[in-house]
XYZ file of C-alpha atoms in Angstrom:
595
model
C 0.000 0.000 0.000
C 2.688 2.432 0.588
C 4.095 2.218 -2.768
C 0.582 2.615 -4.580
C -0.451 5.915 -6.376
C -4.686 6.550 -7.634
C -4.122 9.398 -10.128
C -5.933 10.996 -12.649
C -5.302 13.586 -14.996
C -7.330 16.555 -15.462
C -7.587 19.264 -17.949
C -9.304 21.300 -20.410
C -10.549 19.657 -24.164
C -7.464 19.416 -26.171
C -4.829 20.265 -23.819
C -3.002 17.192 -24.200
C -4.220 14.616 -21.224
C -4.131 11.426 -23.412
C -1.029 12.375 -25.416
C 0.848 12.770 -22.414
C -0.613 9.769 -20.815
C 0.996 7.657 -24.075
C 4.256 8.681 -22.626
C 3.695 7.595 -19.078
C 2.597 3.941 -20.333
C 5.793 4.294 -22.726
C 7.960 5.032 -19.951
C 7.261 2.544 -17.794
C 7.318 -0.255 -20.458
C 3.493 -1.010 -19.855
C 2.981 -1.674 -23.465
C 5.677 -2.881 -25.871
C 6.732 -0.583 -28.996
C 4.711 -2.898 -31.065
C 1.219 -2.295 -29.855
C 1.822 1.421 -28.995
C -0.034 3.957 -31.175
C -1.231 7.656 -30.699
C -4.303 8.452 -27.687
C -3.743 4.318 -26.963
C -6.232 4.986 -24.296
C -9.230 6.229 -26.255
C -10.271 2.857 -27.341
C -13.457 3.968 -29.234
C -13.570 4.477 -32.774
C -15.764 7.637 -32.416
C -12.968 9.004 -29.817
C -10.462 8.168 -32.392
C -12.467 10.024 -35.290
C -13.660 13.023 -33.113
C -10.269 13.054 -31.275
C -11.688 13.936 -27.571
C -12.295 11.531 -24.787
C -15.942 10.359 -24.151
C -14.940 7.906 -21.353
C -12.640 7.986 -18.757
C -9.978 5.009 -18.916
C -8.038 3.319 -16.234
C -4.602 1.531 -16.445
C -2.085 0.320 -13.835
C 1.760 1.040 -14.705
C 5.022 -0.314 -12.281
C 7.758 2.347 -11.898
C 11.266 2.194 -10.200
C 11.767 5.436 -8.180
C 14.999 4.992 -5.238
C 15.018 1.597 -6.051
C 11.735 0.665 -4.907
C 9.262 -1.069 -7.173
C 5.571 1.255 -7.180
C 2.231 0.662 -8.568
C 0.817 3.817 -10.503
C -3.134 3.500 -11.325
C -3.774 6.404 -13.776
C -7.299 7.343 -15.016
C -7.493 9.516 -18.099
C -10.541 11.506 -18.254
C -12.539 13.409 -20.879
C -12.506 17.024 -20.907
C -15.607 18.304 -22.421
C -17.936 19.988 -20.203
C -20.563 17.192 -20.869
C -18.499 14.634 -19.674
C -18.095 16.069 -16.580
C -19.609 13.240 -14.006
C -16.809 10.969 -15.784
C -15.033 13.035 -13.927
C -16.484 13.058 -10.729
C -15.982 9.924 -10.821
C -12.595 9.189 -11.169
C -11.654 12.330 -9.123
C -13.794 10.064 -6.236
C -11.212 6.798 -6.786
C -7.936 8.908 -6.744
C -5.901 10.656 -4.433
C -4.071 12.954 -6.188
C -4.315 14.899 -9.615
C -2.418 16.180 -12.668
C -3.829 19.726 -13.679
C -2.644 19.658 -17.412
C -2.769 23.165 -18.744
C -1.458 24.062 -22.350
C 1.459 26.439 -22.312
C -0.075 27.979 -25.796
C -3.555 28.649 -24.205
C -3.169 29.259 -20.495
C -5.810 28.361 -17.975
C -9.510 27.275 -19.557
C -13.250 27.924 -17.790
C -12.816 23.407 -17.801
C -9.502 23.666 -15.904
C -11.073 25.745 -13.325
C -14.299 23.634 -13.446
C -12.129 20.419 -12.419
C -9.772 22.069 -10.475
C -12.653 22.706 -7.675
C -13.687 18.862 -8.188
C -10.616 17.664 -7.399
C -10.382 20.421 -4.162
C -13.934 19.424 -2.943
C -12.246 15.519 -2.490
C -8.822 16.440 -0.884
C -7.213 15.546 -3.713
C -3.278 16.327 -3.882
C -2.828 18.756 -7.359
C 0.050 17.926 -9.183
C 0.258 21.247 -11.854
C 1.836 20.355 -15.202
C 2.624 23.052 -18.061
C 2.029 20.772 -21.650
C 3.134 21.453 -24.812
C 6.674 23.679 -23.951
C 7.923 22.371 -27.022
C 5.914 24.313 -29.237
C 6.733 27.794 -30.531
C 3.302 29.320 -29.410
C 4.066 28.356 -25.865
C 3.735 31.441 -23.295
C 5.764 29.915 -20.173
C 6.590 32.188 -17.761
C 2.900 33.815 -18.074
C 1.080 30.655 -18.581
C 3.128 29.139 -14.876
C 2.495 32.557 -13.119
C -1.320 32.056 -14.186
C -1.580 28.747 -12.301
C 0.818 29.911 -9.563
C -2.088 32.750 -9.170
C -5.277 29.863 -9.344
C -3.391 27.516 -6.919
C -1.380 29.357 -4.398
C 1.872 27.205 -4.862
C 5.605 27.892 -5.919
C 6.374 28.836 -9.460
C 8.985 25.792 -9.036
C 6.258 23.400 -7.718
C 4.929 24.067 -11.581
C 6.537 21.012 -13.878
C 7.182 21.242 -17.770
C 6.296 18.889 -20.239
C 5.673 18.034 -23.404
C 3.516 14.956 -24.465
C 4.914 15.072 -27.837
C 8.258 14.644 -27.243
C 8.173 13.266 -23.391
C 9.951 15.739 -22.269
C 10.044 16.251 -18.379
C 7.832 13.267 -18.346
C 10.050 11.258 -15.902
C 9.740 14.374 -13.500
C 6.040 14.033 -13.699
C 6.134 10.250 -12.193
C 9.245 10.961 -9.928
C 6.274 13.494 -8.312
C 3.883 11.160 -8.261
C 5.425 9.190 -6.489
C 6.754 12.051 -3.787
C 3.685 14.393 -3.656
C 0.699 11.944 -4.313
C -0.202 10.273 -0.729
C -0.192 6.187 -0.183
C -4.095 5.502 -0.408
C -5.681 5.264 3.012
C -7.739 1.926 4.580
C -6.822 -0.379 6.390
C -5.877 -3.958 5.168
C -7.191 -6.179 8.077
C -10.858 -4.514 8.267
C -13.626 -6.114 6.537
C -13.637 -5.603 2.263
C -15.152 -2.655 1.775
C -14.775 -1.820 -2.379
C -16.365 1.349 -4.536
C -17.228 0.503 -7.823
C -16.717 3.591 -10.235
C -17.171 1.720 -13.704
C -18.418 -1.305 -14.968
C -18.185 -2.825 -18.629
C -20.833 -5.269 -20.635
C -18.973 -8.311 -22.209
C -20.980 -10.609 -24.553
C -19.291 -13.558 -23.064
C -18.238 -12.862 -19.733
C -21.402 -10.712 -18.415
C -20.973 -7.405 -16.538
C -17.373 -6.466 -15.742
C -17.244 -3.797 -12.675
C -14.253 -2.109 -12.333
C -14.049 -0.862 -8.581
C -10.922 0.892 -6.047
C -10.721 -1.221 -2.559
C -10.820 1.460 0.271
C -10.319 -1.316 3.078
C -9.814 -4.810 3.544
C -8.413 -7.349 0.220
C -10.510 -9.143 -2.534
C -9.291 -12.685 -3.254
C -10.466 -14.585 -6.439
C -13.609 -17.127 -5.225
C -15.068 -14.863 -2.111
C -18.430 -14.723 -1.727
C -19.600 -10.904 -2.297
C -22.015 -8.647 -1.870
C -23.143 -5.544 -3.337
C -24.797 -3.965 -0.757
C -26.705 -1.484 -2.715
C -28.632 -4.055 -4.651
C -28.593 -6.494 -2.309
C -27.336 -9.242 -4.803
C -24.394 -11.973 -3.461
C -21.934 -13.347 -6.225
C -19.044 -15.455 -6.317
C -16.121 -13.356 -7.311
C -15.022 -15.892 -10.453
C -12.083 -13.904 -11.581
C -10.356 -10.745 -10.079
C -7.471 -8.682 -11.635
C -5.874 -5.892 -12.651
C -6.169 -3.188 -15.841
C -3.428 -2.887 -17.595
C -4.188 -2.573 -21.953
C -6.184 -5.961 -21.242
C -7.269 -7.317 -17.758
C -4.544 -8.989 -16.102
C -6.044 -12.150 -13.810
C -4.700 -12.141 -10.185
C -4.677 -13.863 -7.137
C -6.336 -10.949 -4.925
C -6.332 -7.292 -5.324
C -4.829 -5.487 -1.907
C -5.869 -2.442 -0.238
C -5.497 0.908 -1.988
C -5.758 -0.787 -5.261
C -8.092 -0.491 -8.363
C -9.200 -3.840 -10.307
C -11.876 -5.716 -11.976
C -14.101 -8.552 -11.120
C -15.570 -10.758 -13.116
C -18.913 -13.343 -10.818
C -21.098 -13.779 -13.938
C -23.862 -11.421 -13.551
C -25.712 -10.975 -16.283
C -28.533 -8.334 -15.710
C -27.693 -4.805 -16.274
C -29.553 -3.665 -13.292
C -27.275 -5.568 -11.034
C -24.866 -3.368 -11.040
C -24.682 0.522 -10.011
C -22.044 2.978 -10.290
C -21.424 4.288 -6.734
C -22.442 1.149 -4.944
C -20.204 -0.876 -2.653
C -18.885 -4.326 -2.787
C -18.400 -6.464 0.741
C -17.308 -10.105 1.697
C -20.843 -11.929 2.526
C -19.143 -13.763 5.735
C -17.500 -11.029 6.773
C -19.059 -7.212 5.670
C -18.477 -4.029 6.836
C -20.684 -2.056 8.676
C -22.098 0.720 5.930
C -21.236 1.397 2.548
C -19.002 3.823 1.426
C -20.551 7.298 0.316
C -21.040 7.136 -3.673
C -20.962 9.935 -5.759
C -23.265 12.821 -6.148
C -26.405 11.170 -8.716
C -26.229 12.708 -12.039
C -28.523 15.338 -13.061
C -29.253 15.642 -16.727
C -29.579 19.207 -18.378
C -31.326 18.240 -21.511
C -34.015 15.661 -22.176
C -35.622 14.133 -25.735
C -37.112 11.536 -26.798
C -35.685 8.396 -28.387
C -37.874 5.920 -30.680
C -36.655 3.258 -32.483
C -37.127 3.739 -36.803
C -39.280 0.406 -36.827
C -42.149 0.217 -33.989
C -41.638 -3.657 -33.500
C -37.847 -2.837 -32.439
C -39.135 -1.249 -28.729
C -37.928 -4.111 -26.346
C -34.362 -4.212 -28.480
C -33.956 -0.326 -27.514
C -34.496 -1.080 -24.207
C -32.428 -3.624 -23.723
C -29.920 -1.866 -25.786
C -29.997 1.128 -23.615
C -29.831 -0.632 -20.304
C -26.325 -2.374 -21.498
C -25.432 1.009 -22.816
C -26.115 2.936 -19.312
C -23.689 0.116 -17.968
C -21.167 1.890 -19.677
C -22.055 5.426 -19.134
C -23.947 5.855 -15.643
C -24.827 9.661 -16.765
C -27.698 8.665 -18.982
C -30.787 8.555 -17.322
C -33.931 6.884 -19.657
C -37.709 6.179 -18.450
C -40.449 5.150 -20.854
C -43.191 7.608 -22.782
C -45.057 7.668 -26.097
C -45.909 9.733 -28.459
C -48.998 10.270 -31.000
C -46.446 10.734 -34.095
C -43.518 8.003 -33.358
C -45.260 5.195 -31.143
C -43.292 3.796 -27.668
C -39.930 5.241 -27.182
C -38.148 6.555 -24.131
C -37.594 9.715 -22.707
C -33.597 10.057 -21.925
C -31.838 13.058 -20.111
C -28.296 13.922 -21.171
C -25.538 16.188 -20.054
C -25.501 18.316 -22.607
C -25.866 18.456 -27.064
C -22.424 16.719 -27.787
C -23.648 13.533 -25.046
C -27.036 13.172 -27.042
C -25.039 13.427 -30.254
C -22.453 10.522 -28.890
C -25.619 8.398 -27.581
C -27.471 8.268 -30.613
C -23.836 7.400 -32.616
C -22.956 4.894 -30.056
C -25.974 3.121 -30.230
C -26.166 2.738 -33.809
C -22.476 1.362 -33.839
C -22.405 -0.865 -30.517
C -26.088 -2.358 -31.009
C -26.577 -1.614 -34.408
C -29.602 0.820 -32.964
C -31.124 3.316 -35.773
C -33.198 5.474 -33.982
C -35.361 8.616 -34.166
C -34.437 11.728 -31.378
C -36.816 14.540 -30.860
C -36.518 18.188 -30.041
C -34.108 18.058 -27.072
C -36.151 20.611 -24.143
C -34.802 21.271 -20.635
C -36.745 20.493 -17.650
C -39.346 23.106 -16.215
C -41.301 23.179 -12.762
C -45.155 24.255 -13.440
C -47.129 25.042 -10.136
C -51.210 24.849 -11.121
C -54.005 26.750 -9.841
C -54.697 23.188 -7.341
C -50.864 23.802 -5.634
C -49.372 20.992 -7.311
C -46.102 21.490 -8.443
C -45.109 19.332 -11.618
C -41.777 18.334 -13.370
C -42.329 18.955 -16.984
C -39.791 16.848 -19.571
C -41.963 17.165 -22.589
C -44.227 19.866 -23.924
C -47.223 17.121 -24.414
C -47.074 17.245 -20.331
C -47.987 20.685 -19.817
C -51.309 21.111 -18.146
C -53.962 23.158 -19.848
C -53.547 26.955 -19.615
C -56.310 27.648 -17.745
C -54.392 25.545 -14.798
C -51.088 26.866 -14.802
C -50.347 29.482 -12.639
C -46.432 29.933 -12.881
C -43.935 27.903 -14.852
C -40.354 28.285 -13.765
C -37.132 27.369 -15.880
C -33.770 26.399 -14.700
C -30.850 28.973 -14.556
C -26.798 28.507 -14.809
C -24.187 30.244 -13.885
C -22.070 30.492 -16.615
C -18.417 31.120 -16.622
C -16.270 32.620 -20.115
C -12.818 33.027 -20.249
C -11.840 34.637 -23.378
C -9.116 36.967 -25.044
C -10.801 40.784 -23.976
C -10.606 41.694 -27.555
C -14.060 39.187 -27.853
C -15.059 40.832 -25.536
C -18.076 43.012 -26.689
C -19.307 40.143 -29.308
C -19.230 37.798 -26.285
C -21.543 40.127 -24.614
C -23.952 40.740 -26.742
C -24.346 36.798 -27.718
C -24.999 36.652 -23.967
C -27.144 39.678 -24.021
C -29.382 38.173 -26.811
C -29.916 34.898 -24.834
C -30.863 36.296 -22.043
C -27.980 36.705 -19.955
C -27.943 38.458 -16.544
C -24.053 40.249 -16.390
C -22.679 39.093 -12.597
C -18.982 39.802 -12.678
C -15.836 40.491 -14.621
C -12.018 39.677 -13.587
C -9.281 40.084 -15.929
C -6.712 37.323 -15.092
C -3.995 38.960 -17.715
C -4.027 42.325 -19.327
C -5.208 40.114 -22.241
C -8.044 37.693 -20.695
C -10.842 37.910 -19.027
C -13.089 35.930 -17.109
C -17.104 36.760 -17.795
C -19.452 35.097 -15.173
C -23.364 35.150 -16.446
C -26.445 34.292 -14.826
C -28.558 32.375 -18.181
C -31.706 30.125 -18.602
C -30.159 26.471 -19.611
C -32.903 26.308 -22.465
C -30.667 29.182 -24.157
C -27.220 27.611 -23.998
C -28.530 24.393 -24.526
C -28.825 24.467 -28.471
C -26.134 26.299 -30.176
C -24.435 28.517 -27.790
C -21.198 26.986 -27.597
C -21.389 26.612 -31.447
C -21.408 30.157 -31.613
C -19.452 31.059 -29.049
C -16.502 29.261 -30.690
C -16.988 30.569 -33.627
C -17.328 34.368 -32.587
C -14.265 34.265 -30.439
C -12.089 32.374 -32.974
C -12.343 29.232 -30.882
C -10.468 30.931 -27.915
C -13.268 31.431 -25.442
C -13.751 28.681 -23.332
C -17.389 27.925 -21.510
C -18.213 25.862 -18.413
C -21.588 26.000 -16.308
C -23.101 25.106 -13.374
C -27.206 25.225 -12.202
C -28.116 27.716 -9.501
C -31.846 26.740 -9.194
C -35.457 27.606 -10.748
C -36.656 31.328 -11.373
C -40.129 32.567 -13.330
C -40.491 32.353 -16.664
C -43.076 33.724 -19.337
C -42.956 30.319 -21.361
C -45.642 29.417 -24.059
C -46.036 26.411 -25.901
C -45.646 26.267 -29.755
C -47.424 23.916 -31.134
C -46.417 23.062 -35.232
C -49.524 21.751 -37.266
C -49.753 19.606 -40.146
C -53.039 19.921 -42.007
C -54.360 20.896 -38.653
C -53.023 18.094 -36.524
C -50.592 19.062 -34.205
C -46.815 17.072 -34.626
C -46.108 16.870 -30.660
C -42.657 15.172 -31.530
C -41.917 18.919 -32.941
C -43.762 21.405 -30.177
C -40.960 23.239 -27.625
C -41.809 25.354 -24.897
C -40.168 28.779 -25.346
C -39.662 32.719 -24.093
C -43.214 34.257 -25.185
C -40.850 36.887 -26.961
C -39.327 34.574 -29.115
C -42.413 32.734 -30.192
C -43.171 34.454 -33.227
C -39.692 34.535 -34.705
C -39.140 31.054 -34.093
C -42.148 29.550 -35.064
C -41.970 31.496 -38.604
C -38.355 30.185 -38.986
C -39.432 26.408 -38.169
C -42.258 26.537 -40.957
C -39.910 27.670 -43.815
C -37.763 25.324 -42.650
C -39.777 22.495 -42.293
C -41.279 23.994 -45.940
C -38.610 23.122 -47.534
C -37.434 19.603 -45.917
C -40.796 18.031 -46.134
C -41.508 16.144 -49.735
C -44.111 17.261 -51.679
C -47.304 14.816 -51.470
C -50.292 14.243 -53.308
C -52.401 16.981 -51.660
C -51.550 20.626 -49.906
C -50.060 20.588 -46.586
C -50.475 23.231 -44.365
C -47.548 23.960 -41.641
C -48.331 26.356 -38.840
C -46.934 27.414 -35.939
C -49.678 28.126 -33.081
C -49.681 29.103 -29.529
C -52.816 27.747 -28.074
C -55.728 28.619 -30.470
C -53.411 31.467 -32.280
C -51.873 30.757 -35.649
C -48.533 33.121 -35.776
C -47.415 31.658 -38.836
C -48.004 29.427 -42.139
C -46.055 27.909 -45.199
C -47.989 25.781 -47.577
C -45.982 22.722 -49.044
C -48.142 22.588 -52.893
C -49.161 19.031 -54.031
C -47.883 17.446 -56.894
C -50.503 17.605 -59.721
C -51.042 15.549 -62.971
C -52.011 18.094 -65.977
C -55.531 16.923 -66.390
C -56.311 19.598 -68.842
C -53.233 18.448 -72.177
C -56.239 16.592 -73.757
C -58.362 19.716 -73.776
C -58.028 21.001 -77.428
C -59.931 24.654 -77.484
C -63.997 24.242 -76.779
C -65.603 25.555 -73.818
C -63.934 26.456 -70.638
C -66.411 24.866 -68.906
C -64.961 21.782 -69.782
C -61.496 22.117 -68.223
C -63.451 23.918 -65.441
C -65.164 20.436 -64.915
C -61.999 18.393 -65.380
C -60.563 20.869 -62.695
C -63.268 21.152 -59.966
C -63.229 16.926 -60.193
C -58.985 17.063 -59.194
C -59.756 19.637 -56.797
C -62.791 16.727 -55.274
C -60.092 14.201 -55.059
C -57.905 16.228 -53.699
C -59.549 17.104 -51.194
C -60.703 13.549 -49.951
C -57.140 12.717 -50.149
C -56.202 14.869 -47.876
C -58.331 14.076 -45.654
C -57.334 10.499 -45.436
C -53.783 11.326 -45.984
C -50.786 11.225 -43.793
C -48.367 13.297 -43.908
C -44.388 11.529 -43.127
C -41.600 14.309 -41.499
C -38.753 12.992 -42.390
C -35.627 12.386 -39.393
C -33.934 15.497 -40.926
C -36.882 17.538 -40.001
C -36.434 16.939 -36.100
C -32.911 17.482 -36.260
C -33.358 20.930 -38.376
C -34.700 22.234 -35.574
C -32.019 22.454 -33.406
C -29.817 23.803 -36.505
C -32.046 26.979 -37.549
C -29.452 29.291 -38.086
């Protein structure tokens, strides 16, 4: 146990964490020259393609430091702000962290984000400049930036470079000085968090977990005391590329066990894992339970495929405890579910992962945020979905959830920032300039505002410098209304939203030309409008497809094509009354891309 180090590196997107952590597992031999290649962490295809981190990865690594042998576990974690609770989580199985900032960027609104997580557990902060090597880098200001955020000495502040692995050995010769022995002791009863857990095909449900007290041998009985359920503990080991089978895994350590469950619901993140002869007394505090920003619906393409998406999604939650699902259904799409996420780029990665890992096409609908409506009777109700909202003769307030949003940008972005706040409703709550050059924005903003397109834009107005992370503060009044969009009269409740009364109009005009021009023509006139309650506030007509039924009309009377006209117009009209009218997938997702 002394000679064991929990670490995990933090930072903000694209400052370097997985690069860097390539030249930890090359430095301690962990993986031969062979089967080393770039971000050998990210083990997804989609991480390799998008180049961030979606999950947070765990490997064990032996280094010699004074001639004793010691036993590095390093997590790797994401660093997009909707990947946070992977975070959280390995921040809760560590003791000690690397803050990774990039010497060409300085200190990011993430870095601060995670720097707090990592305070809030007593977690030893390692700070490591990346990136030295390139000619961009800003040193001297970049170290006196974090010497400012941290309160340590400028020499306490190491330099490295993932690229080249410089001052890498420095990083682990730290490690293994600053970072403190895990605490527990190894005689008490097994008492085991489990912060991850896998779904194998063959092998059932893999939980990764970090023993706080006691030892795990291979063939205990256990228990998970959250669920109640008592396995045999078939196989236990350690992670190292692949899972290393070992006798037991000692106190302080972080492993995997393998006893043959096979129901996702088994297993929870955050539970704990005892000996059933001998358990401890209570279970260890888990982490904080996730609470989604954003929620949609998700129905499968073909109706019959229901009980596929739901066991696909339980297997899937297995491996990503921050999606949170619960049945509904809807008039337009059938059964589906109705999922909260962490944020746009989550429900992007869901809907991507599920098509690759189960081979899941499915349909998502207008992503809302959740609101709190308190009727005439005193009842206060969570509203997910705009089909949920009472009738407006019972509503007597609806409030919407607020963030407090933190920018840190170069100050010449700093008007065009502002008014991009301004414009989505942002309340203006401080201003600190860290440099001469940068400054740090803090904004009070409903989450339905940010939740489509602001960061989008924010990147793109600030030249991709600013950096954005948020937090929620609570409910506050709203004046909300609910759009409705109608097709031929009927409304599409897969496409209403709730939104600002002052927006209403604009957006509801923008969503029928849009949806004008994505839905095919059909045999008969449809009618798309945009209505708030009984009021239409705007209409596009999508114009049938007609047959010439005049050509064989050569001169005579008009009142002969008048007839031949006035009998299309008949059968028109019956056909659209039968008629239904098919949005395409492209439709749903236009909405959230309007400008």
């Amino acid at each position: 146990m002394k000679r064991t180090r929990n670490f995990c590196i933090i930072a903000h997107i694209d400052h370097g964490k997985s690069t860097l952590a390539d030249r930890m597992i090359e430095l301690t031999n962990t993986l031969s020259a062979r089967d080393m290649e770039n971000q050998v962490l990210d083990s997804m295809d989609l991480e390799k393609e998008k180049g961030i981190t979606i999950k947070s990865h765990a490997i064990q690594m032996d280094y010699r430091y004074k001639g004793e042998n010691y036993v590095l576990n390093l997590i790797d974690t994401p660093g997009h702000v909707d990947f946070s609770y992977e975070v959280s989580r390995a921040i809760a199985s560590c003791e000690g962290a690397l803050l990774v900032v990039d010497a060409t960027q300085g200190i990011q609104a993430q870095t601060i984000s995670n720097l707090y997580l990592a305070i809030e557990h007593n977690l030893e902060i390692i700070p490591v400049l990346n990136k030295i090597d390139m000619e961009a880098a800003m040193v001297d200001i970049v170290r006196d930036q974090v010497v400012d955020l941290l309160g340590c000495d400028p020499d306490e502040v190491l330099l490295a470079s993932g690229k080249t692995g410089e001052g890498v050995p420095e990083i682990l010769d730290a490690i293994c000085e600053r970072i403190p022995a895990p605490e527990g002791n190894p005689d008490a009863p097994l008492q085991a968090l489990i912060f991850d857990s896998v779904f194998n095909s063959f092998r059932g449900i893999i939980a990764y977990f970090k023993v706080e007290s006691g030892c795990i041998r291979a063939g205990d009985k256990v228990k998970f005391m959250g669920t109640g359920r008592e396995y045999v503990a078939e196989e236990v080991g350690v992670l190292k590329m692949k899972m290393i089978p070992r006798d037991s895994i000692p106190c302080g350590s972080v492993g995997y066990i393998i006893s043959g469950i096979k129901s996702a619901t088994e297993v929870k993140v955050g539970d704990t894992l005892t000996q059933l002869d001998n358990p401890c007394s209570e279970a260890i505090a888990g982490f904080e339970d996730v609470k989604p920003m954003l929620f949609a619906g998700v129905y499968p393409v073909a109706a019959d495929q229901y009980e596929e998406l739901r066991a696909s999604l339980e297997k899937f939650r297995l491996n990503d405890a921050s999606l949170v699902f619960e049945p509904e259904s809807s008039l337009a799409l059938g059964f589906g579910f109705r999922c909260g996420f962490l944020g746009l780029l989550h429900m992007e990665i869901v809907q991507e992962r599920l098509f690759r890992e189960f081979g899941m096409d499915v349909i998502t609908t207008v992503p809302n945020v959740s609101y709190k409506v308190y009727t005439t009777q005193g009842e206060v109700i969570d509203v997910h979905n705009p089909s949920g909202l009472p009738a407006p003769t019972l509503i007597s307030r609806i409030e919407e959830p607020y963030i407090q949003a933190q920018i840190i940008s170069k100050s010449e972005f700093y008007g065009v920032i502002m008014k991009l706040c301004l414009d989505k409703r942002g309340i203006l709550k401080g201003e600190h300039y860290l440099s001469s050059d940068r400054v740090e924005l803090t904004y009070e903003m409903p989450l339905s505002e940010i939740v489509f397109d602001f960061y989008d834009k924010l990147k793109s107005i600030s030249k991709g410098y600013a950096s954005f992370d948020y937090h929620l503060i609570g409910y506050r009044d709203a004046r909300l209304v609910k759009l409705d969009i109608l097709l031929n009269g009927e409304a599409a409740d897969a496409l209403s939203t709730l939104i600002h009364a002052d927006h209403a109009y604009d957006f509801g005009r923008r969503i029928c030309e849009k949806l004008k021009e994505l839905i095919p023509r059909h045999q008969f006139d449809i009618a798309i409008q945009a209505a708030v309650g009984a009021k239409i506030i705007a209409r596009e007509t999508v114009k049938a497809v007609r047959k010439d039924v005049t050509a064989k009309c050569y001169g005579g009377d008009v009142t002969r094509k008048r007839k031949l006209l006035e009998k299309q117009k008949e059968g028109k009209k019956r056909m659209r009354q039968i008629g239904t009218v098919d949005v395409p997938q492209s439709a749903f997702m236009a909405v959230l891309k309007l400008d």
